[in-house]
Amino acid sequence: MSILATRNLTKRYGKSRGVSDINLQVEEGEIFGFIGPNGAGKSTTIRMLMQLAYPTSGEIMLFGSKVEGEMPELRKRIGYLPSEINLYKDMTGRQLLEWAARAHGLELSRTDAAAYAELLQYDMDKTVKSYSLGNRKKLGIILSLLHRPKLLILDEPTSGLDPLVQHAFFDLLKQLNAEGMTVFFSTHVLNEVEKVCDRVAIIREGSIIRTSRIDEISGGSKRTYAVQFTEPGDRTEAYGLWELDPDVRYEAGVHTFTSRRSIHDTLQAISRYDIRDITIQKPTLEELFMDYYRKDRGDGK
Ligand SMILES: Nc1ncnc2c1ncn2[C@@H]1O[C@H](COP(=O)(O)OP(=O)(O)OP(=O)(O)O)[C@@H](O)[C@H]1O
């Protein structure tokens, strides 16, 4: 069953864009990444999912029910981290967590808050006004998890977190997911998405340009070759390497180029010349996403 789905979800802000015809389908048990550059429309979409903004048109389904008007009983089953969190500045994190736990009918000491705080290296006894962005994020993450929601919706959860904490956070997401939580999160940081997401939707300028399983996003035969020829010096011209890649570079004895031909054909083209050393690299997920953005603008390679 789709735990979260949208049909042609559209939001216009006066004459400006917002988002258009967003179609999402997140299945129960998935970790789903919502990826796009600044201003692409991630927060707008998420705010509509959370009933914090009204769609101009289109539909939202949560837990199989169509969202119409205020539906607090649906929201209770969701954990939500907004992209910007405003918290009472004179309270400590613990006081806020106690208050939020009570709102869910829980005792803070009976939740996993302390374990989450330890994992995220978060000191809940400091007052909120002393917090860095990272600490606000950590508190926001723990607040979103207190009631063990079935569905977790996180808007840019990793901004402000240092790499070690990001790592711990993604481990926590994987653990919660293994225990049955479905996770939908937005980001413009791509490297961790590869490790944690089952599927991603890529949004750009208000529209989804691709939805795909992570392992199906591949550059086909695109590879980057770093070749050291036995003959010294820049051999770009002599060996006609620009035929493989007009942007071929020569630096410190190494020719670097990207070819979309098959590995066999590429090697055949250069193996006429004596090769001292070669490395062949698959494109990173980040490079592939950059390709998608460029392709959409019509200047993809
Ligand atoms: N309240 C608003 N009034 C007018 N335009 C808005 C409003 N909120 C967002 N927009 C516009 O809608 C578009 C999508 O913005 P949104 O904040 O959803 O993007 P985002 O993908 O979350 O970006 P970021 O990564 O920077 O947070 C942008 O063009 C933005 O300027």
PDB file of C-alpha atoms and ligand atoms in Angstrom, residues 13 16-18 37-44 156 188, ligand 1:
ATOM      1  CA  TYR A  13       2.055  31.575  -5.076  1.00  0.00           C
ATOM      2  CA  SER A  16       5.018  32.585  -9.133  1.00  0.00           C
ATOM      3  CA  ARG A  17       5.694  28.927  -9.587  1.00  0.00           C
ATOM      4  CA  GLY A  18       5.649  26.933  -6.335  1.00  0.00           C
ATOM      5  CA  PRO A  37      18.493  22.200  -5.620  1.00  0.00           C
ATOM      6  CA  ASN A  38      17.541  25.298  -3.596  1.00  0.00           C
ATOM      7  CA  GLY A  39      14.155  26.659  -4.547  1.00  0.00           C
ATOM      8  CA  ALA A  40      13.133  23.494  -6.448  1.00  0.00           C
ATOM      9  CA  GLY A  41       9.928  23.070  -4.416  1.00  0.00           C
ATOM     10  CA  LYS A  42      10.772  20.479  -1.765  1.00  0.00           C
ATOM     11  CA  SER A  43       9.534  22.475   1.235  1.00  0.00           C
ATOM     12  CA  THR A  44       6.413  23.621  -0.625  1.00  0.00           C
ATOM     13  CA  GLU A 156      16.446  18.837   5.038  1.00  0.00           C
ATOM     14  CA  HIS A 188      20.150  18.741  -1.607  1.00  0.00           C
TER      15      HIS A 188
HETATM   16  N1  LIG B   1       5.469  31.764   0.835  1.00  0.00           N
HETATM   17  C1  LIG B   1       5.907  31.876  -0.434  1.00  0.00           C
HETATM   18  N2  LIG B   1       5.524  32.906  -1.217  1.00  0.00           N
HETATM   19  C2  LIG B   1       5.942  33.018  -2.512  1.00  0.00           C
HETATM   20  N3  LIG B   1       6.766  32.149  -3.111  1.00  0.00           N
HETATM   21  C3  LIG B   1       7.203  31.106  -2.371  1.00  0.00           C
HETATM   22  C4  LIG B   1       6.806  30.905  -1.000  1.00  0.00           C
HETATM   23  N4  LIG B   1       7.397  29.770  -0.527  1.00  0.00           N
HETATM   24  C5  LIG B   1       8.137  29.287  -1.566  1.00  0.00           C
HETATM   25  N5  LIG B   1       8.015  30.079  -2.669  1.00  0.00           N
HETATM   26  C6  LIG B   1       8.642  29.841  -3.987  1.00  0.00           C
HETATM   27  O1  LIG B   1       8.338  28.513  -4.376  1.00  0.00           O
HETATM   28  C7  LIG B   1       9.463  27.895  -4.996  1.00  0.00           C
HETATM   29  C8  LIG B   1       9.845  26.614  -4.246  1.00  0.00           C
HETATM   30  O2  LIG B   1      10.385  26.952  -2.968  1.00  0.00           O
HETATM   31  P1  LIG B   1      10.689  25.867  -1.829  1.00  0.00           P
HETATM   32  O3  LIG B   1      11.026  26.613  -0.574  1.00  0.00           O
HETATM   33  O4  LIG B   1       9.579  24.896  -1.773  1.00  0.00           O
HETATM   34  O5  LIG B   1      11.999  25.163  -2.423  1.00  0.00           O
HETATM   35  P2  LIG B   1      12.979  24.110  -1.737  1.00  0.00           P
HETATM   36  O6  LIG B   1      13.213  23.056  -2.750  1.00  0.00           O
HETATM   37  O7  LIG B   1      12.467  23.681  -0.416  1.00  0.00           O
HETATM   38  O8  LIG B   1      14.297  24.968  -1.584  1.00  0.00           O
HETATM   39  P3  LIG B   1      15.416  25.045  -0.409  1.00  0.00           P
HETATM   40  O9  LIG B   1      16.321  23.874  -0.623  1.00  0.00           O
HETATM   41  O10 LIG B   1      16.094  26.340  -0.721  1.00  0.00           O
HETATM   42  O11 LIG B   1      14.698  25.038   0.902  1.00  0.00           O
HETATM   43  C9  LIG B   1      10.568  28.941  -5.010  1.00  0.00           C
HETATM   44  O12 LIG B   1      10.546  29.562  -6.262  1.00  0.00           O
HETATM   45  C10 LIG B   1      10.154  29.886  -3.914  1.00  0.00           C
HETATM   46  O13 LIG B   1      10.638  31.189  -4.168  1.00  0.00           O
END
